[in-house]
Short mmCIF file of C-alpha atoms in Angstrom, two decimals:
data_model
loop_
_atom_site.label_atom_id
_atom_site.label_comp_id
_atom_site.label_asym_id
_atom_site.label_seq_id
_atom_site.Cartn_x
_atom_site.Cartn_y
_atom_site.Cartn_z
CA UNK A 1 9.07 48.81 3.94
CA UNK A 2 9.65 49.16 7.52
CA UNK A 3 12.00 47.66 10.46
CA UNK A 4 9.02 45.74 11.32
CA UNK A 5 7.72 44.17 8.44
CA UNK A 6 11.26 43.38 7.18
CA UNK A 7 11.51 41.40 10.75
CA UNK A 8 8.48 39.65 10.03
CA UNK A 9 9.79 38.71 6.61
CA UNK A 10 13.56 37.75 7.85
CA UNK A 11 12.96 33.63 8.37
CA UNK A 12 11.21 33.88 4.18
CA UNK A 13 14.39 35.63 3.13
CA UNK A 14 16.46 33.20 4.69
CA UNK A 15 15.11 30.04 3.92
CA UNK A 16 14.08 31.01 0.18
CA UNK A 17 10.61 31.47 0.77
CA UNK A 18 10.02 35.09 0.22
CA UNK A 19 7.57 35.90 -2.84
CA UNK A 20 9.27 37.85 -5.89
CA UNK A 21 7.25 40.76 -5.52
CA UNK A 22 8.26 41.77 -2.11
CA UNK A 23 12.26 40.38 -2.72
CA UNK A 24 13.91 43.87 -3.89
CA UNK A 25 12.15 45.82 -1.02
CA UNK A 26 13.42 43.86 1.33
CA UNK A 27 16.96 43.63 -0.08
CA UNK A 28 17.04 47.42 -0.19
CA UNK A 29 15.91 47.71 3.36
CA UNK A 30 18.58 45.35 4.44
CA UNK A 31 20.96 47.53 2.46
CA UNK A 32 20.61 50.49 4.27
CA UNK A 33 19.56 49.16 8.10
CA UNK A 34 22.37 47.66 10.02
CA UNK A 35 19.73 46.58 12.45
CA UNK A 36 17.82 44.56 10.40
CA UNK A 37 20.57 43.63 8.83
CA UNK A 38 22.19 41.83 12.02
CA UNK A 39 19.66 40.23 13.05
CA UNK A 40 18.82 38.57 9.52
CA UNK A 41 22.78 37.79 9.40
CA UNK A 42 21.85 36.35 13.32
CA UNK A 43 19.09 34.35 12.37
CA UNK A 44 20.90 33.12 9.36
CA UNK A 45 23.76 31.69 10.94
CA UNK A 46 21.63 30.55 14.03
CA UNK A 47 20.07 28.23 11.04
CA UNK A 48 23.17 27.25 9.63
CA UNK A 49 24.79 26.09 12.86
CA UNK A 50 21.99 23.99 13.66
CA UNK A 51 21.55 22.67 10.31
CA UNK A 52 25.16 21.68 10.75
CA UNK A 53 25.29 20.24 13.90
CA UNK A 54 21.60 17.92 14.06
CA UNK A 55 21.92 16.05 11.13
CA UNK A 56 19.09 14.11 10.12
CA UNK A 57 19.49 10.78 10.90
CA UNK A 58 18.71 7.46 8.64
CA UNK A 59 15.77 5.15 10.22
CA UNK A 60 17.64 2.34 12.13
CA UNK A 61 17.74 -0.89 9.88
CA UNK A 62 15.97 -3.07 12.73
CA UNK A 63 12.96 -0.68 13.70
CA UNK A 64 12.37 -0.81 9.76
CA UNK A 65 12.55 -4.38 9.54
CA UNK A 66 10.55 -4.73 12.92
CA UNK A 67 7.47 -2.57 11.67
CA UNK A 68 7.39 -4.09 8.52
CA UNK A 69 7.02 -7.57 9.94
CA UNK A 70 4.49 -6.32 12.43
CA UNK A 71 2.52 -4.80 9.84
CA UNK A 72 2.39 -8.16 7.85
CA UNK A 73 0.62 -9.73 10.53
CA UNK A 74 -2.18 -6.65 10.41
CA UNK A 75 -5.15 -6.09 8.50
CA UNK A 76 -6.28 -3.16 6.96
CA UNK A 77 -9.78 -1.33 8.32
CA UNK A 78 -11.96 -2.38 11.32
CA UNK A 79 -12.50 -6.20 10.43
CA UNK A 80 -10.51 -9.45 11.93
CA UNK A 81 -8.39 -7.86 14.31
CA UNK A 82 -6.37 -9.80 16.07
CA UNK A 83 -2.91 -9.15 16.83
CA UNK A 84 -2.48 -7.43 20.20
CA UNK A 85 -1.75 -4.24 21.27
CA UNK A 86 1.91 -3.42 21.44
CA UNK A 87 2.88 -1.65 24.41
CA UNK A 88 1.16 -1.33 27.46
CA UNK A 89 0.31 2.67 27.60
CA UNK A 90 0.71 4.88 30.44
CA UNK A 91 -2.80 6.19 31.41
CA UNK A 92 -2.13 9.65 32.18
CA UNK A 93 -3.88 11.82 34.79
CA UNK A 94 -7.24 13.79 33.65
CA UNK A 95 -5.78 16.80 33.85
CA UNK A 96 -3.30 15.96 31.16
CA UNK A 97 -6.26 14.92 28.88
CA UNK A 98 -8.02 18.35 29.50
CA UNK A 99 -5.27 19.92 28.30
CA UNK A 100 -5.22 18.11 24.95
CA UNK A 101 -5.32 19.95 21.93
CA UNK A 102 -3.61 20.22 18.88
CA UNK A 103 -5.79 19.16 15.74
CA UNK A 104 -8.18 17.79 17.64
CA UNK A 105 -10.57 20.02 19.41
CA UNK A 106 -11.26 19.04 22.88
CA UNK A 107 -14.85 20.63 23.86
CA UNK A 108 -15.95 19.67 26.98
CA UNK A 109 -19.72 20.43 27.70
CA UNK A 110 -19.30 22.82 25.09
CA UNK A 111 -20.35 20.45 22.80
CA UNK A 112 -22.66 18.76 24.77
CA UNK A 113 -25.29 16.51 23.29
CA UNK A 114 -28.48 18.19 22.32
CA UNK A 115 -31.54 16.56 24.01
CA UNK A 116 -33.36 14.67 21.61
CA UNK A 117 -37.06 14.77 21.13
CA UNK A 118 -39.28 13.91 24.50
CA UNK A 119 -38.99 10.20 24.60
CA UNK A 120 -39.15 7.25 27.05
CA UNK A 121 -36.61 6.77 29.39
CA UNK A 122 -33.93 3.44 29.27
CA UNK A 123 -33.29 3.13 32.98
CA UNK A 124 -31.86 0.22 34.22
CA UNK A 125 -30.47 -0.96 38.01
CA UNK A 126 -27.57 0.71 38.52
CA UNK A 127 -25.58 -2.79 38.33
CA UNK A 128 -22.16 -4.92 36.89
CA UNK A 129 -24.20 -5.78 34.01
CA UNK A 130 -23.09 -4.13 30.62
CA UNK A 131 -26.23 -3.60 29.05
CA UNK A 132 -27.54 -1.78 31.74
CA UNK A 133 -24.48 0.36 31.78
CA UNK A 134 -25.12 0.67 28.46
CA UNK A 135 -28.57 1.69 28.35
CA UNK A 136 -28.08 3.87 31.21
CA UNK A 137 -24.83 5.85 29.84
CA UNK A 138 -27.32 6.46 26.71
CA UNK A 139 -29.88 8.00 29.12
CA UNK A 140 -27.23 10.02 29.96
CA UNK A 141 -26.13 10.99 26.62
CA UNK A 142 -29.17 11.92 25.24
CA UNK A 143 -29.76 14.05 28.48
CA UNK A 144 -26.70 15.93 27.92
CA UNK A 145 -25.37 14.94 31.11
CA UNK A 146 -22.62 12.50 29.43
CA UNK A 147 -20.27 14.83 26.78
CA UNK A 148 -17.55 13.50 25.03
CA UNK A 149 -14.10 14.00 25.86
CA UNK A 150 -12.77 13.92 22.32
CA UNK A 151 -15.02 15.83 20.02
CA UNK A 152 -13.99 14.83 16.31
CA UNK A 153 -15.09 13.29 13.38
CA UNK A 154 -11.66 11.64 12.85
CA UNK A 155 -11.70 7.64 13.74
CA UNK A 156 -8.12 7.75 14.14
CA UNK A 157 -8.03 10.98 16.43
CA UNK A 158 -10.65 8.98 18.54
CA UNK A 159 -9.04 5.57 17.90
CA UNK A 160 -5.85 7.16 19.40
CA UNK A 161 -7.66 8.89 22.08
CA UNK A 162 -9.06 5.77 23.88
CA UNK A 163 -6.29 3.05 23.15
CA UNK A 164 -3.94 4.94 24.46
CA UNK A 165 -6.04 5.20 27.52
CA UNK A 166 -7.81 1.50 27.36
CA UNK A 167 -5.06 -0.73 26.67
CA UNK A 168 -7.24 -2.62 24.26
CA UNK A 169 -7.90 -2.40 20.40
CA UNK A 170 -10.97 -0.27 19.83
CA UNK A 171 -13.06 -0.39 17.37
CA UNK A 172 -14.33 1.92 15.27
CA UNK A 173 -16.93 1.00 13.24
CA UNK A 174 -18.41 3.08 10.56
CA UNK A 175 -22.26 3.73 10.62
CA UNK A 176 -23.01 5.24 7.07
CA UNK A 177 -25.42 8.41 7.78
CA UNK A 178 -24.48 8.19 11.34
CA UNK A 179 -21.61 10.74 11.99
CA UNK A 180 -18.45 9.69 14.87
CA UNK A 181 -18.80 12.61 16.81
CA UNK A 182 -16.88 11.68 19.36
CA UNK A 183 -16.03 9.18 22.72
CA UNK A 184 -15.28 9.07 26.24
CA UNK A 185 -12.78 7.13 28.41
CA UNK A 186 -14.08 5.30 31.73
CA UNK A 187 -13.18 2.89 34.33
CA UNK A 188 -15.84 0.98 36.00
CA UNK A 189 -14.19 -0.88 39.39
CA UNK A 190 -10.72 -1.22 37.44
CA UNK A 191 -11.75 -1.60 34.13
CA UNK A 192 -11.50 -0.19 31.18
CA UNK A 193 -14.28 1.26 28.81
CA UNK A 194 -14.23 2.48 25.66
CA UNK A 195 -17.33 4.72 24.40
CA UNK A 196 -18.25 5.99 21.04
CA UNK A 197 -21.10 8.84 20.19
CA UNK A 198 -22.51 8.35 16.42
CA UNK A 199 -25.09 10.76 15.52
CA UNK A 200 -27.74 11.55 12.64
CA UNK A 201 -29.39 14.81 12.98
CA UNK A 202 -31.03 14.44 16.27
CA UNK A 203 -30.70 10.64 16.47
CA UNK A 204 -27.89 8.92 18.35
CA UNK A 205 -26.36 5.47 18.59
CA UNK A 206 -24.30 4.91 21.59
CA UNK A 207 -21.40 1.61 21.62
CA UNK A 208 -20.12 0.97 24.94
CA UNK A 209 -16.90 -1.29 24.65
CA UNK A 210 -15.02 -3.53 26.74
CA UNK A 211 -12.10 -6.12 26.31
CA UNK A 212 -13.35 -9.48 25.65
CA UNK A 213 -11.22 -10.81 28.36
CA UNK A 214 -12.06 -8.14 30.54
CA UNK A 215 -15.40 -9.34 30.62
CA UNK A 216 -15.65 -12.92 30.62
CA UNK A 217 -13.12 -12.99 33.52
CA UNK A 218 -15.95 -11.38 35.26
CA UNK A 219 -14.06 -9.49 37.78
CA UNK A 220 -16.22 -6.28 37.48
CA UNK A 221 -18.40 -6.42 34.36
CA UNK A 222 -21.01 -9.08 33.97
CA UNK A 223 -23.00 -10.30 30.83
CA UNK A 224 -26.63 -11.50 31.45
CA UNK A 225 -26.48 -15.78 31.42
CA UNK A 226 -28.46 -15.48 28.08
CA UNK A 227 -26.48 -13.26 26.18
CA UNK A 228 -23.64 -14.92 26.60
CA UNK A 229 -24.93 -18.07 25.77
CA UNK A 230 -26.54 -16.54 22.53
CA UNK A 231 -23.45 -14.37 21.53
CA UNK A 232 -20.84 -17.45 22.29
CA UNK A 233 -23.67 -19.74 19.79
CA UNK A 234 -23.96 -17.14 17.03
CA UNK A 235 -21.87 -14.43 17.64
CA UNK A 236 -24.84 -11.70 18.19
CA UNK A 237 -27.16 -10.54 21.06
CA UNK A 238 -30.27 -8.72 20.58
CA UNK A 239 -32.80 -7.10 22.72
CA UNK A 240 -35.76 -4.83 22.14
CA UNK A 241 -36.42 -2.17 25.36
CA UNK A 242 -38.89 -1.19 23.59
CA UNK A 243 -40.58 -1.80 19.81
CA UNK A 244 -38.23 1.20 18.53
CA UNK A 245 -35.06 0.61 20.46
CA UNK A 246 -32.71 -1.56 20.08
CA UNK A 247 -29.72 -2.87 21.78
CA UNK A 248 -27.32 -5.56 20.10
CA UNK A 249 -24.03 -7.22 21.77
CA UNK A 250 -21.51 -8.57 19.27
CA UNK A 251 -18.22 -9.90 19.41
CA UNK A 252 -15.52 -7.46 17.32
CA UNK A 253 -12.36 -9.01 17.20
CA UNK A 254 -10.61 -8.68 21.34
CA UNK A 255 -13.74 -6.69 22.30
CA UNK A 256 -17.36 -7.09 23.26
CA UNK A 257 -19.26 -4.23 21.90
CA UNK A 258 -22.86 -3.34 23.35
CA UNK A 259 -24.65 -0.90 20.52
CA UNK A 260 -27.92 0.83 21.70
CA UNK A 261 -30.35 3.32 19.61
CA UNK A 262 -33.51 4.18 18.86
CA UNK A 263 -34.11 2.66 15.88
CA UNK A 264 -35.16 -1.40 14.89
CA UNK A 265 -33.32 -3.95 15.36
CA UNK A 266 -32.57 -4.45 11.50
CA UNK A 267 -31.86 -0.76 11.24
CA UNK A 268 -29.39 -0.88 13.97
CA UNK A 269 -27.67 -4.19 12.97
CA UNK A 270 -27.28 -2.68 9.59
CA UNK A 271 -25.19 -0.11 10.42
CA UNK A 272 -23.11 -1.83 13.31
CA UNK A 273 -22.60 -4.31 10.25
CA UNK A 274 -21.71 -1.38 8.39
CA UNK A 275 -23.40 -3.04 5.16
CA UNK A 276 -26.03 -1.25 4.01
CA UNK B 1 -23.30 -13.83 8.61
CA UNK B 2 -20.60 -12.25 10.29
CA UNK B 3 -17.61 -10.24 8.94
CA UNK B 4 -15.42 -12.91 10.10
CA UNK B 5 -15.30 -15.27 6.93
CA UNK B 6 -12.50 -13.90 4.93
CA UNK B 7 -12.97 -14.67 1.13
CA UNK B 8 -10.68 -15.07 -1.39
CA UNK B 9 -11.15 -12.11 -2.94
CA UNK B 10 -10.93 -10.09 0.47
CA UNK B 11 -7.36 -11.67 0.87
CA UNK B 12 -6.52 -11.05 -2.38
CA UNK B 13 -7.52 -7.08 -1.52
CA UNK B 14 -5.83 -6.90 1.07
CA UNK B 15 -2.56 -8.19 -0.57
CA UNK B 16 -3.11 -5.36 -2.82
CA UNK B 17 -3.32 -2.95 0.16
CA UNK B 18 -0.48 -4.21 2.16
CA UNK B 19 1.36 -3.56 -1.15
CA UNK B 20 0.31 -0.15 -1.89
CA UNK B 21 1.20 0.50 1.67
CA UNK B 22 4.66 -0.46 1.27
CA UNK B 23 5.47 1.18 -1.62
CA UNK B 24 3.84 5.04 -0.64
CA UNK B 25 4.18 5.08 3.14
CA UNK B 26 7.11 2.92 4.33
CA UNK B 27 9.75 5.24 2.84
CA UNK B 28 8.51 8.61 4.54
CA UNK B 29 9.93 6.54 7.70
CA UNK B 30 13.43 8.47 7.99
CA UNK B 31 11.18 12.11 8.21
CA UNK B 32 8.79 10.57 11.21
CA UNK B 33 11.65 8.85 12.89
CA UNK B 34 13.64 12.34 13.05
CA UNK B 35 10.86 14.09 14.37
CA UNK B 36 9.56 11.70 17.02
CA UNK B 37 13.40 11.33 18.35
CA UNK B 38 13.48 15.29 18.46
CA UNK B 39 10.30 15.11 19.90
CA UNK B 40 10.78 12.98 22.74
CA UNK B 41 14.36 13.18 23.03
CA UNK B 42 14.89 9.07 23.72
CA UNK B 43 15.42 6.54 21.37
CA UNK B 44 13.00 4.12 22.97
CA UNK B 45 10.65 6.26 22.65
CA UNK B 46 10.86 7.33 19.05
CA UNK B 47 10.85 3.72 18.28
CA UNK B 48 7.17 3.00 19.54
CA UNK B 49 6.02 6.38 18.40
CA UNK B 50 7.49 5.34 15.02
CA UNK B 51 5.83 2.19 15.48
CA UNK B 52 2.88 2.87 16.87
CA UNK B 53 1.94 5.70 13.76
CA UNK B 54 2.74 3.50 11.09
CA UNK B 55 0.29 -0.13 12.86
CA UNK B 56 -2.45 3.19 13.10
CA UNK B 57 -1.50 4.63 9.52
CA UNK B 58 -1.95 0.47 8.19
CA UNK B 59 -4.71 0.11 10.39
CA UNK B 60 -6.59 2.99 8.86
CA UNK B 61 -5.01 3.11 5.55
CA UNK B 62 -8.86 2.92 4.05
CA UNK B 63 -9.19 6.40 5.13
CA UNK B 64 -6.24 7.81 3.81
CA UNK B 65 -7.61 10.35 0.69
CA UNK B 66 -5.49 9.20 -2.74
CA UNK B 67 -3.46 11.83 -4.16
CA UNK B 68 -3.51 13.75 -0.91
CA UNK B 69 -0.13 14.62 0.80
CA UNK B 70 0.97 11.37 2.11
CA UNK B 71 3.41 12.68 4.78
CA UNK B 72 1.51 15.12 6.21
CA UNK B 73 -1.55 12.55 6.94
CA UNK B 74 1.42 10.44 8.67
CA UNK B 75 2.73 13.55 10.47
CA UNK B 76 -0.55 14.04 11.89
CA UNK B 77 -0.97 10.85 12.81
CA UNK B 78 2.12 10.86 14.75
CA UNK B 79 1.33 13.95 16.64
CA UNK B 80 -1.77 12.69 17.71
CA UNK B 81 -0.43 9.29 19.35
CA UNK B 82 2.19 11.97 20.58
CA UNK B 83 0.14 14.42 22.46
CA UNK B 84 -2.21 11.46 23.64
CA UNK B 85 1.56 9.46 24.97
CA UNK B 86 3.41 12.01 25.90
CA UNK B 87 2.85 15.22 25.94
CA UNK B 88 2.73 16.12 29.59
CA UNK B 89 0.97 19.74 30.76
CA UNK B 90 1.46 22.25 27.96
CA UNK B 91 4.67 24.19 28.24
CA UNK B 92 4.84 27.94 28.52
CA UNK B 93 8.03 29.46 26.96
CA UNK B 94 10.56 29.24 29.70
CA UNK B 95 11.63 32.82 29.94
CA UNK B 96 14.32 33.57 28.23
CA UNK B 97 16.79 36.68 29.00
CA UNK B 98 16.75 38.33 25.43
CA UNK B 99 18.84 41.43 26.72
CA UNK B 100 21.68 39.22 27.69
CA UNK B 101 22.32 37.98 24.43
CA UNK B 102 21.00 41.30 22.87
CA UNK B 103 24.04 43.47 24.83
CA UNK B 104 26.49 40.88 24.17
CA UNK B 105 26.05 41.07 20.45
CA UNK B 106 25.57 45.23 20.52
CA UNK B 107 28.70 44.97 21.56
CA UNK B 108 30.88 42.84 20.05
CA UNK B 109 29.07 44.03 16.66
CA UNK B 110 32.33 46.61 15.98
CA UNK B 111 35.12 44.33 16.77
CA UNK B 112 33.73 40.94 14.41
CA UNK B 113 31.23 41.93 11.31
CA UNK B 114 30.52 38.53 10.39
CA UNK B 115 27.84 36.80 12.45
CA UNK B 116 28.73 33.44 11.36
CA UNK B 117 32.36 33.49 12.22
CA UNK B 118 31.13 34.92 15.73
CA UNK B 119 28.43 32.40 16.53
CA UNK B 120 30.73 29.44 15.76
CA UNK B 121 33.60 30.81 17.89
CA UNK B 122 30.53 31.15 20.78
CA UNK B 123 28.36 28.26 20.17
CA UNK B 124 31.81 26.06 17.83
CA UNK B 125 32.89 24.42 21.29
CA UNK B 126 29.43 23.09 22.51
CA UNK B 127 28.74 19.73 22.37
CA UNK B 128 26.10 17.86 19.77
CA UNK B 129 24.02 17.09 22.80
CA UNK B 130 23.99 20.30 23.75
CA UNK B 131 22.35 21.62 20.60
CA UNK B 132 19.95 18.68 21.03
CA UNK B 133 19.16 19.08 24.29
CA UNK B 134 18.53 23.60 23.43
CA UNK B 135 16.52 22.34 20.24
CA UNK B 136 14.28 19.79 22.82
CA UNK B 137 13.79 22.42 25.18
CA UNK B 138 11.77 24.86 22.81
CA UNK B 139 7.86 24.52 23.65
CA UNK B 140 6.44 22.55 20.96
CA UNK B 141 4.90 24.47 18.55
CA UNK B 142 8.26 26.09 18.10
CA UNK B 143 10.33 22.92 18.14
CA UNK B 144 7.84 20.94 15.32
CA UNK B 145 8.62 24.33 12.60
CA UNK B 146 12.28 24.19 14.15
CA UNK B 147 12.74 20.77 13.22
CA UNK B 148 10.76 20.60 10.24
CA UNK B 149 12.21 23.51 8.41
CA UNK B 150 15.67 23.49 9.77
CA UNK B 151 16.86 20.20 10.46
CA UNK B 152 14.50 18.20 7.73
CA UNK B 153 14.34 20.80 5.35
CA UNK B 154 10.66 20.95 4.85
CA UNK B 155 9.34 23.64 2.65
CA UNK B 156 6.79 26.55 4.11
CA UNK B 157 3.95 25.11 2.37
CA UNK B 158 4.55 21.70 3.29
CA UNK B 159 4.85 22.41 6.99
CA UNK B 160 1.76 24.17 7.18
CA UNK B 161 0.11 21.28 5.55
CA UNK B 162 1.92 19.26 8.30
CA UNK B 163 0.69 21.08 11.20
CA UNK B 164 -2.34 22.71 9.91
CA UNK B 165 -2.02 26.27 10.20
CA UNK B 166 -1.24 29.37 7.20
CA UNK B 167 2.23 29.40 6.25
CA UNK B 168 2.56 33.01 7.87
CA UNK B 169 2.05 31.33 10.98
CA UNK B 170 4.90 28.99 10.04
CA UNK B 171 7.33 31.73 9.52
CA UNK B 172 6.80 33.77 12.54
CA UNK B 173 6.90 30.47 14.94
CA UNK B 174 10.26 29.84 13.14
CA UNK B 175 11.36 33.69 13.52
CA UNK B 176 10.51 33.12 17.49
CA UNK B 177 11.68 29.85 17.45
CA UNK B 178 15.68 30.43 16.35
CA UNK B 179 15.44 33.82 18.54
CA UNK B 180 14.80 31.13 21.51
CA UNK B 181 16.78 28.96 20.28
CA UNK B 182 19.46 31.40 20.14
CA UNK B 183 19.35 32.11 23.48
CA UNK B 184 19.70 29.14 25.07
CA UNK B 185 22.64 28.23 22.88
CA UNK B 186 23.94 31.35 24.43
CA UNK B 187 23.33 30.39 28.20
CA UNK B 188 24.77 27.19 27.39
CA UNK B 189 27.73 28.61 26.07
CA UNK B 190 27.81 31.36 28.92
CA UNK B 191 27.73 28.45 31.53
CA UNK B 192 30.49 26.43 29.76
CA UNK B 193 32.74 29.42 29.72
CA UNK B 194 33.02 29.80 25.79
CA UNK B 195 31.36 33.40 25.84
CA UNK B 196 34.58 35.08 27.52
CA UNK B 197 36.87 33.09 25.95
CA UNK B 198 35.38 34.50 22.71
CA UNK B 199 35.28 37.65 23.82
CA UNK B 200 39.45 37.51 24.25
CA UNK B 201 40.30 36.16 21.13
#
């Protein structure tokens, strides 16, 4: 063995990780090269002397007791949410959430959406009202013009993403066949939007998102008279664009979700439901 | 017809859950605490990553894969709400001057032969902060295997679990790690005066 692959092999010896076949080569080498030798004792002893010095330290007794309470009052998965979000976040700049990475790849445009098949367009005014933001932003999407800005299958990646951003309990609702590819942060005059991508080989469902209270304060975003009447009687919206696209509005727990594919309305309602 | 009418059995479930919860997550809580408090280097802080991770890890806890390393699925979870909270723009390495530290020990190396005794004489008067504040100042790939291995005593395999990556990756981030680490112990102790003062002894 060499000076350099005994370096490579120093933090292994000293931390007990080196395998047994290589052991007694690198013992000998360290035997007979002072230089190797000094900076293994180096490395050792810069190990020891931290080890020392930064213990680890127990959990304080009152954050344990807080989350546990906190968590009593939760529910597990994406139903009956209600509790509210616990600190307000700091929304930080763009350029901080390009340079994102870790397990989580961040592909912007990379990734882009595919176009799908030639199809009819959804284009709405350009307008306050959230389904035509909502059928508009899935023009967009299936035109590869909108990308997400979190690729990854992982809810809780994405989950983590936007509520950190939003300020408001997303949801993420699972769509059987329908992969989570992704979502996409926005404010629309001050508010905040959550956006999820779901797709199925070259289909897509789009959910545009918004804090209930966001909404029915009616600052920026609007709801159409009749939807709101229907979702406020039976909890559910539905309108047909067209005889194979559907768009549904539903209440999920602090949020008004707007869903919109092309698909019928039973299909679509099926999977928001996430039942069948 | 909505998801909103919770049966008995549902509540019953979710007892079941909440219990299951308790008993495998809460007590990883001392290893995420550690690391979020080295990671952020403020107590506050640590506290609502700590929180935040485990109302995400409940919140979730339908996705987490039985029989599956339970830490490492909270690790991750925690470095995600992390880098989304507070991870500012990624750090570079701050340069660090090797050859100071290199000509220092080349040559003190004939007048002390054992390492240990000389590094505590050098680094023995800093303060606790101090090696806090040199351990928080490593960019953070090298301050998670730092940390991990060295502080929480994490095996190889289990830290590249943690962070996703082969464990030969984890050894030379740690090998680069304590060599930076090293050095800014050293500055620190340069700028406090301890360097000379071991050099006269």
């Amino acid at each position: 063995m060499n000076c350099h692959e005994v370096r490579e092999l120093i933090p292994a010896a000293i931390d007990g990780e080196l395998d047994k076949g290589v052991t007694p080569r690198v013992s000998e080498h360290l035997t007979e090269c002072p230089k190797c030798l000094a900076e293994f004792e180096l490395e050792r002893a810069t190990k020891s002397f931290v080890k020392r010095r930064l213990k680890s330290l127990p959990t304080p007794e009152h954050l344990r007791e807080k989350i546990k309470t906190q968590l009593s009052h939760e529910t597990i998965g994406e139903r009956d949410h209600t509790s509210p979000v616990v600190r307000s976040p700091r929304i930080p700049s763009w350029r901080m959430m390009l340079a994102l990475g870790g397990g989580v790849a961040i592909i912007l445009l990379l990734l882009a959406i595919t176009p799908t098949k030639s199809r009819h367009s959804h284009s709405q005014p350009d307008d306050d009202n959230v389904i035509h933001q909502t059928y508009n932003n899935f023009d967009g999407i299936l035109d590869g013009k909108i990308s997400p800005q979190i690729v990854s299958d992982d809810p809780i990646a994405v989950n983590t993403f936007l509520e950190t951003r939003a300020n408001f309990r997303v949801n993420i609702p699972r769509m059987k066949e329908y992969k989570l590819i992704g979502g996409v942060f926005s404010q629309y005059k001050g508010q905040n939007i959550a956006h999820l991508i779901y797709k199925h080989n070259r289909d897509c469902i789009y959910l545009y998102q918004v804090k209930l209270q966001d909404l029915f304060a009616g600052k920026a975003l609007q709801l159409p008279r009749e939807a709101t009447d229907e979702l406020l009687r039976t909890g559910w919206y539905f309108e047909n664009h067209m005889p194979d696209c559907s768009l549904i509005v539903w209440f999920a727990d602090s949020t008004v979700c707007c869903a919109v594919a092309d698909i019928t309305r039973d299909k679509l309602l099926a999977y928001v439901k996430g039942d069948q | 017809m909505t998801a909103h009418n919770t049966s008995l059995t549902d509540r019953s479930d979710t007892r079941t859950k909440h219990k299951e919860f308790e008993q495998e997550a809460i007590q990883h809580m001392d290893i995420l605490y550690n690391y979020a408090l080295r990671m952020t280097s403020n107590t506050d802080d640590a506290h609502d990553l700590v929180q935040e991770t485990y109302l995400k890890a409940y919140r979730f806890w339908d996705k987490y894969e039985k029989g599956t390393n339970i830490r490492a699925w909270l690790f991750r979870i925690m470095k995600n709400s992390y880098i989304n909270r507070y991870r500012k723009e990624s750090k570079e390495p701050e340069t660090v001057d090797y050859n100071d530290i290199q000509n220092f020990y080349n040559t003190i190396r004939y007048e002390s032969s054992d390492p240990n005794d000389l590094q505590e004489k050098i680094f023995g008067g800093l303060l606790d902060d101090d090696v806090a504040r040199a351990v928080e100042s490593l960019p953070e790939e090298f301050r998670t295997v730092v940390i991990l291995c060295d502080i929480e005593g994490l095996s190889y395999e289990e830290i590249a679990e943690f962070v996703d990556c082969p464990i030969g990756t984890v050894r030379s981030r740690l090998h680069r790690g304590r060599k930076m680490l090293r050095a800014k112990l050293f500055s620190y102790a340069k700028q406090h005066g301890y360097v000379s003062r071991a050099l006269k002894d």
